JSON list of C-alpha atoms in Angstrom, two decimals:
[
{"chain": "A", "resi": 1, "resn": "MET", "atom": "CA", "xyz": [11.48, -44.45, -99.18]},
{"chain": "A", "resi": 2, "resn": "VAL", "atom": "CA", "xyz": [8.76, -46.52, -100.87]},
{"chain": "A", "resi": 3, "resn": "ARG", "atom": "CA", "xyz": [6.71, -43.40, -101.55]},
{"chain": "A", "resi": 4, "resn": "ARG", "atom": "CA", "xyz": [9.73, -41.71, -103.12]},
{"chain": "A", "resi": 5, "resn": "MET", "atom": "CA", "xyz": [10.50, -44.80, -105.21]},
{"chain": "A", "resi": 6, "resn": "ASN", "atom": "CA", "xyz": [6.92, -45.02, -106.54]},
{"chain": "A", "resi": 7, "resn": "ALA", "atom": "CA", "xyz": [6.45, -41.28, -107.02]},
{"chain": "A", "resi": 8, "resn": "SER", "atom": "CA", "xyz": [5.73, -39.83, -110.41]},
{"chain": "A", "resi": 9, "resn": "LYS", "atom": "CA", "xyz": [8.94, -38.97, -112.27]},
{"chain": "A", "resi": 10, "resn": "SER", "atom": "CA", "xyz": [11.02, -40.97, -109.80]},
{"chain": "A", "resi": 11, "resn": "SER", "atom": "CA", "xyz": [14.57, -41.79, -110.89]},
{"chain": "A", "resi": 12, "resn": "TYR", "atom": "CA", "xyz": [14.06, -45.39, -109.74]},
{"chain": "A", "resi": 13, "resn": "THR", "atom": "CA", "xyz": [13.20, -47.92, -112.44]},
{"chain": "A", "resi": 14, "resn": "ARG", "atom": "CA", "xyz": [11.06, -51.04, -112.24]},
{"chain": "A", "resi": 15, "resn": "ALA", "atom": "CA", "xyz": [12.85, -54.38, -112.01]},
{"chain": "A", "resi": 16, "resn": "GLU", "atom": "CA", "xyz": [12.20, -57.29, -114.38]},
{"chain": "A", "resi": 17, "resn": "SER", "atom": "CA", "xyz": [10.51, -59.11, -111.48]},
{"chain": "A", "resi": 18, "resn": "TYR", "atom": "CA", "xyz": [7.41, -56.93, -111.97]},
{"chain": "A", "resi": 19, "resn": "LYS", "atom": "CA", "xyz": [6.69, -58.92, -115.13]},
{"chain": "A", "resi": 20, "resn": "ALA", "atom": "CA", "xyz": [5.48, -61.78, -112.92]},
{"chain": "A", "resi": 21, "resn": "PHE", "atom": "CA", "xyz": [2.28, -59.82, -112.23]},
{"chain": "A", "resi": 22, "resn": "LYS", "atom": "CA", "xyz": [0.72, -60.03, -115.68]},
{"chain": "A", "resi": 23, "resn": "PHE", "atom": "CA", "xyz": [-2.98, -60.88, -115.62]},
{"chain": "A", "resi": 24, "resn": "ASN", "atom": "CA", "xyz": [-3.12, -61.40, -119.36]},
{"chain": "A", "resi": 25, "resn": "ALA", "atom": "CA", "xyz": [-0.38, -63.47, -120.99]},
{"chain": "A", "resi": 26, "resn": "ASN", "atom": "CA", "xyz": [0.05, -61.08, -123.89]},
{"chain": "A", "resi": 27, "resn": "LEU", "atom": "CA", "xyz": [-0.62, -57.70, -122.30]},
{"chain": "A", "resi": 28, "resn": "ASP", "atom": "CA", "xyz": [1.22, -55.78, -119.61]},
{"chain": "A", "resi": 29, "resn": "ASN", "atom": "CA", "xyz": [-0.74, -53.83, -117.02]},
{"chain": "A", "resi": 30, "resn": "VAL", "atom": "CA", "xyz": [0.21, -50.90, -114.80]},
{"chain": "A", "resi": 31, "resn": "ILE", "atom": "CA", "xyz": [1.77, -53.31, -112.29]},
{"chain": "A", "resi": 32, "resn": "SER", "atom": "CA", "xyz": [3.65, -55.61, -114.67]},
{"chain": "A", "resi": 33, "resn": "THR", "atom": "CA", "xyz": [5.08, -53.18, -117.20]},
{"chain": "A", "resi": 34, "resn": "VAL", "atom": "CA", "xyz": [8.74, -52.33, -116.72]},
{"chain": "A", "resi": 35, "resn": "ASP", "atom": "CA", "xyz": [8.88, -49.82, -119.57]},
{"chain": "A", "resi": 36, "resn": "GLU", "atom": "CA", "xyz": [8.94, -46.48, -117.74]},
{"chain": "A", "resi": 37, "resn": "GLU", "atom": "CA", "xyz": [7.16, -44.50, -120.46]},
{"chain": "A", "resi": 38, "resn": "ARG", "atom": "CA", "xyz": [4.40, -47.10, -120.77]},
{"chain": "A", "resi": 39, "resn": "HIS", "atom": "CA", "xyz": [4.06, -47.29, -116.98]},
{"chain": "A", "resi": 40, "resn": "SER", "atom": "CA", "xyz": [3.69, -43.50, -116.72]},
{"chain": "A", "resi": 41, "resn": "TYR", "atom": "CA", "xyz": [1.14, -43.51, -119.54]},
{"chain": "A", "resi": 42, "resn": "LEU", "atom": "CA", "xyz": [-0.96, -46.20, -117.82]},
{"chain": "A", "resi": 43, "resn": "ARG", "atom": "CA", "xyz": [-0.75, -44.46, -114.43]},
{"chain": "A", "resi": 44, "resn": "ASN", "atom": "CA", "xyz": [-1.86, -41.16, -115.97]},
{"chain": "A", "resi": 45, "resn": "LYS", "atom": "CA", "xyz": [-4.83, -42.89, -117.63]},
{"chain": "A", "resi": 46, "resn": "MET", "atom": "CA", "xyz": [-5.92, -44.16, -114.21]},
{"chain": "A", "resi": 47, "resn": "THR", "atom": "CA", "xyz": [-5.61, -40.80, -112.43]},
{"chain": "A", "resi": 48, "resn": "HIS", "atom": "CA", "xyz": [-9.08, -39.51, -113.28]},
{"chain": "A", "resi": 49, "resn": "GLY", "atom": "CA", "xyz": [-10.72, -42.72, -112.13]},
{"chain": "A", "resi": 50, "resn": "TYR", "atom": "CA", "xyz": [-9.00, -42.58, -108.75]},
{"chain": "A", "resi": 51, "resn": "ALA", "atom": "CA", "xyz": [-9.70, -38.88, -108.34]},
{"chain": "A", "resi": 52, "resn": "GLY", "atom": "CA", "xyz": [-13.43, -39.49, -108.86]},
{"chain": "A", "resi": 53, "resn": "LYS", "atom": "CA", "xyz": [-13.85, -36.15, -110.64]},
{"chain": "A", "resi": 54, "resn": "GLY", "atom": "CA", "xyz": [-15.88, -37.53, -113.53]},
{"chain": "A", "resi": 55, "resn": "ASN", "atom": "CA", "xyz": [-18.25, -39.55, -111.36]},
{"chain": "A", "resi": 56, "resn": "LEU", "atom": "CA", "xyz": [-20.99, -37.44, -109.82]},
{"chain": "A", "resi": 57, "resn": "ASN", "atom": "CA", "xyz": [-22.48, -40.53, -108.13]},
{"chain": "A", "resi": 58, "resn": "LEU", "atom": "CA", "xyz": [-19.28, -41.73, -106.45]},
{"chain": "A", "resi": 59, "resn": "GLU", "atom": "CA", "xyz": [-20.35, -40.95, -102.89]},
{"chain": "A", "resi": 60, "resn": "GLN", "atom": "CA", "xyz": [-23.79, -42.50, -103.41]},
{"chain": "A", "resi": 61, "resn": "GLN", "atom": "CA", "xyz": [-22.28, -45.63, -104.98]},
{"chain": "A", "resi": 62, "resn": "ILE", "atom": "CA", "xyz": [-19.94, -46.11, -102.01]},
{"chain": "A", "resi": 63, "resn": "ASP", "atom": "CA", "xyz": [-22.80, -45.43, -99.57]},
{"chain": "A", "resi": 64, "resn": "ASN", "atom": "CA", "xyz": [-24.88, -48.10, -101.32]},
{"chain": "A", "resi": 65, "resn": "GLN", "atom": "CA", "xyz": [-22.12, -50.66, -100.86]},
{"chain": "A", "resi": 66, "resn": "VAL", "atom": "CA", "xyz": [-21.74, -49.71, -97.18]},
{"chain": "A", "resi": 67, "resn": "GLU", "atom": "CA", "xyz": [-25.50, -50.29, -96.77]},
{"chain": "A", "resi": 68, "resn": "LYS", "atom": "CA", "xyz": [-25.23, -53.68, -98.47]},
{"chain": "A", "resi": 69, "resn": "MET", "atom": "CA", "xyz": [-22.33, -54.60, -96.19]},
{"chain": "A", "resi": 70, "resn": "ILE", "atom": "CA", "xyz": [-24.37, -53.69, -93.09]},
{"chain": "A", "resi": 71, "resn": "GLU", "atom": "CA", "xyz": [-27.32, -55.71, -94.44]},
{"chain": "A", "resi": 72, "resn": "LEU", "atom": "CA", "xyz": [-25.03, -58.72, -94.97]},
{"chain": "A", "resi": 73, "resn": "ILE", "atom": "CA", "xyz": [-23.73, -58.44, -91.40]},
{"chain": "A", "resi": 74, "resn": "ASP", "atom": "CA", "xyz": [-27.29, -58.18, -90.03]},
{"chain": "A", "resi": 75, "resn": "ARG", "atom": "CA", "xyz": [-28.50, -61.08, -92.17]},
{"chain": "A", "resi": 76, "resn": "ASP", "atom": "CA", "xyz": [-25.64, -63.57, -91.83]},
{"chain": "A", "resi": 77, "resn": "TYR", "atom": "CA", "xyz": [-23.53, -62.62, -88.82]},
{"chain": "A", "resi": 78, "resn": "LYS", "atom": "CA", "xyz": [-25.84, -61.39, -86.10]},
{"chain": "A", "resi": 79, "resn": "SER", "atom": "CA", "xyz": [-25.26, -63.57, -83.03]},
{"chain": "A", "resi": 80, "resn": "VAL", "atom": "CA", "xyz": [-28.30, -64.38, -80.94]},
{"chain": "A", "resi": 81, "resn": "GLY", "atom": "CA", "xyz": [-27.92, -65.86, -77.46]},
{"chain": "A", "resi": 82, "resn": "SER", "atom": "CA", "xyz": [-25.58, -68.84, -77.59]},
{"chain": "A", "resi": 83, "resn": "ASP", "atom": "CA", "xyz": [-25.73, -68.98, -81.42]},
{"chain": "A", "resi": 84, "resn": "LEU", "atom": "CA", "xyz": [-22.44, -67.20, -82.15]},
{"chain": "A", "resi": 85, "resn": "ARG", "atom": "CA", "xyz": [-21.81, -66.34, -85.78]},
{"chain": "A", "resi": 86, "resn": "PRO", "atom": "CA", "xyz": [-18.22, -65.18, -86.27]},
{"chain": "A", "resi": 87, "resn": "LEU", "atom": "CA", "xyz": [-17.46, -62.63, -88.95]},
{"chain": "A", "resi": 88, "resn": "ASP", "atom": "CA", "xyz": [-14.31, -62.85, -91.07]},
{"chain": "A", "resi": 89, "resn": "PHE", "atom": "CA", "xyz": [-13.78, -59.11, -91.53]},
{"chain": "A", "resi": 90, "resn": "ALA", "atom": "CA", "xyz": [-10.87, -59.65, -93.91]},
{"chain": "A", "resi": 91, "resn": "ARG", "atom": "CA", "xyz": [-13.15, -61.57, -96.28]},
{"chain": "A", "resi": 92, "resn": "LEU", "atom": "CA", "xyz": [-15.99, -59.06, -95.79]},
{"chain": "A", "resi": 93, "resn": "SER", "atom": "CA", "xyz": [-13.65, -56.19, -96.67]},
{"chain": "A", "resi": 94, "resn": "GLN", "atom": "CA", "xyz": [-12.68, -58.00, -99.88]},
{"chain": "A", "resi": 95, "resn": "TYR", "atom": "CA", "xyz": [-16.35, -58.35, -100.81]},
{"chain": "A", "resi": 96, "resn": "PHE", "atom": "CA", "xyz": [-16.86, -54.66, -100.09]},
{"chain": "A", "resi": 97, "resn": "ALA", "atom": "CA", "xyz": [-13.81, -53.60, -102.12]},
{"chain": "A", "resi": 98, "resn": "LEU", "atom": "CA", "xyz": [-14.76, -55.71, -105.14]},
{"chain": "A", "resi": 99, "resn": "ASP", "atom": "CA", "xyz": [-18.38, -54.53, -105.12]},
{"chain": "A", "resi": 100, "resn": "ALA", "atom": "CA", "xyz": [-17.44, -50.87, -104.58]},
{"chain": "A", "resi": 101, "resn": "ILE", "atom": "CA", "xyz": [-14.80, -50.90, -107.32]},
{"chain": "A", "resi": 102, "resn": "THR", "atom": "CA", "xyz": [-17.03, -52.64, -109.87]},
{"chain": "A", "resi": 103, "resn": "ASP", "atom": "CA", "xyz": [-20.00, -50.42, -109.02]},
{"chain": "A", "resi": 104, "resn": "VAL", "atom": "CA", "xyz": [-17.89, -47.30, -109.57]},
{"chain": "A", "resi": 105, "resn": "ALA", "atom": "CA", "xyz": [-16.23, -48.69, -112.72]},
{"chain": "A", "resi": 106, "resn": "PHE", "atom": "CA", "xyz": [-19.22, -50.36, -114.39]},
{"chain": "A", "resi": 107, "resn": "SER", "atom": "CA", "xyz": [-22.25, -48.83, -112.56]},
{"chain": "A", "resi": 108, "resn": "ARG", "atom": "CA", "xyz": [-23.07, -52.35, -111.39]},
{"chain": "A", "resi": 109, "resn": "SER", "atom": "CA", "xyz": [-21.50, -54.34, -108.58]},
{"chain": "A", "resi": 110, "resn": "LEU", "atom": "CA", "xyz": [-20.61, -58.00, -108.85]},
{"chain": "A", "resi": 111, "resn": "GLY", "atom": "CA", "xyz": [-22.92, -58.85, -105.94]},
{"chain": "A", "resi": 112, "resn": "TYR", "atom": "CA", "xyz": [-20.47, -60.23, -103.38]},
{"chain": "A", "resi": 113, "resn": "LEU", "atom": "CA", "xyz": [-22.21, -58.33, -100.57]},
{"chain": "A", "resi": 114, "resn": "ILE", "atom": "CA", "xyz": [-25.64, -59.52, -101.67]},
{"chain": "A", "resi": 115, "resn": "SER", "atom": "CA", "xyz": [-24.71, -63.20, -101.82]},
{"chain": "A", "resi": 116, "resn": "GLY", "atom": "CA", "xyz": [-22.08, -63.16, -99.09]},
{"chain": "A", "resi": 117, "resn": "SER", "atom": "CA", "xyz": [-19.95, -65.56, -101.10]},
{"chain": "A", "resi": 118, "resn": "ASP", "atom": "CA", "xyz": [-16.89, -65.67, -103.33]},
{"chain": "A", "resi": 119, "resn": "HIS", "atom": "CA", "xyz": [-18.26, -65.71, -106.88]},
{"chain": "A", "resi": 120, "resn": "TYR", "atom": "CA", "xyz": [-16.43, -68.14, -109.13]},
{"chain": "A", "resi": 121, "resn": "ASP", "atom": "CA", "xyz": [-13.75, -68.60, -106.43]},
{"chain": "A", "resi": 122, "resn": "TYR", "atom": "CA", "xyz": [-12.21, -65.32, -107.59]},
{"chain": "A", "resi": 123, "resn": "ILE", "atom": "CA", "xyz": [-10.73, -64.37, -104.20]},
{"chain": "A", "resi": 124, "resn": "GLU", "atom": "CA", "xyz": [-9.34, -67.85, -103.57]},
{"chain": "A", "resi": 125, "resn": "ASN", "atom": "CA", "xyz": [-7.89, -67.98, -107.07]},
{"chain": "A", "resi": 126, "resn": "LEU", "atom": "CA", "xyz": [-6.33, -64.55, -106.59]},
{"chain": "A", "resi": 127, "resn": "ARG", "atom": "CA", "xyz": [-4.82, -65.62, -103.25]},
{"chain": "A", "resi": 128, "resn": "GLN", "atom": "CA", "xyz": [-3.22, -68.69, -104.85]},
{"chain": "A", "resi": 129, "resn": "SER", "atom": "CA", "xyz": [-1.97, -66.89, -107.95]},
{"chain": "A", "resi": 130, "resn": "MET", "atom": "CA", "xyz": [-0.50, -64.03, -105.94]},
{"chain": "A", "resi": 131, "resn": "ALA", "atom": "CA", "xyz": [1.48, -66.50, -103.84]},
{"chain": "A", "resi": 132, "resn": "MET", "atom": "CA", "xyz": [2.86, -68.05, -107.03]},
{"chain": "A", "resi": 133, "resn": "ASN", "atom": "CA", "xyz": [3.54, -64.65, -108.62]},
{"chain": "A", "resi": 134, "resn": "LEU", "atom": "CA", "xyz": [5.39, -63.42, -105.53]},
{"chain": "A", "resi": 135, "resn": "THR", "atom": "CA", "xyz": [7.53, -66.56, -105.57]},
{"chain": "A", "resi": 136, "resn": "LEU", "atom": "CA", "xyz": [8.23, -66.28, -109.31]},
{"chain": "A", "resi": 137, "resn": "SER", "atom": "CA", "xyz": [9.08, -62.59, -109.00]},
{"chain": "A", "resi": 138, "resn": "THR", "atom": "CA", "xyz": [11.96, -63.50, -106.70]},
{"chain": "A", "resi": 139, "resn": "LEU", "atom": "CA", "xyz": [13.22, -66.32, -108.94]},
{"chain": "A", "resi": 140, "resn": "PRO", "atom": "CA", "xyz": [14.14, -64.74, -112.30]},
{"chain": "A", "resi": 141, "resn": "LEU", "atom": "CA", "xyz": [15.20, -68.03, -113.91]},
{"chain": "A", "resi": 142, "resn": "ALA", "atom": "CA", "xyz": [11.91, -69.71, -113.01]},
{"chain": "A", "resi": 143, "resn": "TRP", "atom": "CA", "xyz": [10.00, -66.65, -114.21]},
{"chain": "A", "resi": 144, "resn": "SER", "atom": "CA", "xyz": [11.80, -66.66, -117.56]},
{"chain": "A", "resi": 145, "resn": "PHE", "atom": "CA", "xyz": [10.54, -70.23, -118.07]},
{"chain": "A", "resi": 146, "resn": "PHE", "atom": "CA", "xyz": [6.92, -69.35, -117.19]},
{"chain": "A", "resi": 147, "resn": "ASP", "atom": "CA", "xyz": [7.09, -66.20, -119.33]},
{"chain": "A", "resi": 148, "resn": "LEU", "atom": "CA", "xyz": [7.63, -68.21, -122.51]},
{"chain": "A", "resi": 149, "resn": "GLY", "atom": "CA", "xyz": [4.64, -67.31, -124.69]},
{"chain": "A", "resi": 150, "resn": "TRP", "atom": "CA", "xyz": [3.04, -70.73, -125.03]},
{"chain": "A", "resi": 151, "resn": "ILE", "atom": "CA", "xyz": [3.57, -71.65, -121.35]},
{"chain": "A", "resi": 152, "resn": "ARG", "atom": "CA", "xyz": [2.23, -68.29, -120.13]},
{"chain": "A", "resi": 153, "resn": "THR", "atom": "CA", "xyz": [-0.84, -68.75, -122.33]},
{"chain": "A", "resi": 154, "resn": "LEU", "atom": "CA", "xyz": [-1.49, -72.14, -120.71]},
{"chain": "A", "resi": 155, "resn": "ILE", "atom": "CA", "xyz": [-1.26, -70.89, -117.11]},
{"chain": "A", "resi": 156, "resn": "ALA", "atom": "CA", "xyz": [-2.58, -67.31, -117.40]},
{"chain": "A", "resi": 157, "resn": "PRO", "atom": "CA", "xyz": [-6.26, -66.50, -116.80]},
{"chain": "A", "resi": 158, "resn": "SER", "atom": "CA", "xyz": [-8.48, -66.64, -119.85]},
{"chain": "A", "resi": 159, "resn": "PRO", "atom": "CA", "xyz": [-12.05, -65.38, -120.52]},
{"chain": "A", "resi": 160, "resn": "THR", "atom": "CA", "xyz": [-13.02, -69.01, -121.15]},
{"chain": "A", "resi": 161, "resn": "ASP", "atom": "CA", "xyz": [-12.13, -70.09, -117.58]},
{"chain": "A", "resi": 162, "resn": "ALA", "atom": "CA", "xyz": [-15.00, -71.40, -115.45]},
{"chain": "A", "resi": 163, "resn": "LYS", "atom": "CA", "xyz": [-13.57, -69.94, -112.24]},
{"chain": "A", "resi": 164, "resn": "GLY", "atom": "CA", "xyz": [-11.26, -67.25, -110.91]},
{"chain": "A", "resi": 165, "resn": "PHE", "atom": "CA", "xyz": [-9.96, -64.10, -112.58]},
{"chain": "A", "resi": 166, "resn": "GLY", "atom": "CA", "xyz": [-10.49, -65.48, -116.08]},
{"chain": "A", "resi": 167, "resn": "ARG", "atom": "CA", "xyz": [-14.21, -66.00, -115.42]},
{"chain": "A", "resi": 168, "resn": "LEU", "atom": "CA", "xyz": [-14.57, -62.30, -114.57]},
{"chain": "A", "resi": 169, "resn": "MET", "atom": "CA", "xyz": [-12.65, -61.36, -117.72]},
{"chain": "A", "resi": 170, "resn": "GLY", "atom": "CA", "xyz": [-15.22, -63.14, -119.91]}
]
């Protein structure tokens, strides 16, 4: 059912609650736009990037990130004797995803797998904001308050932020 609802040219329309997932206060993205024509346009723009047809180095870029992930595991999580070093694979997979995506998109990764840490608290900030966005998406009256231009500008990420999503925008 979900696949049919999200399929291209589906007869289902996007609810107003999707607006809660704006990253930029003044600009809709492929997730937050409820205008069907605009949503289709944005999805079509992304198609080539996901298909990987224009990137001849895609496989090598992913392989490089896999190697960096293995190096991080060997360096920071190899248990020796009674010195057990647990690995949070959920966090490691986030580092891998962010580095792989940015390497493919910008030909340079953000370096999560090299440092083994959450740069600028991006992942923690994303976790917190997604919890708030999910809550607001189910409470239309609350969302309408937060979607007021000047309030949204105050709470939305900005390129001048020292941490989180805004820091990576800048």
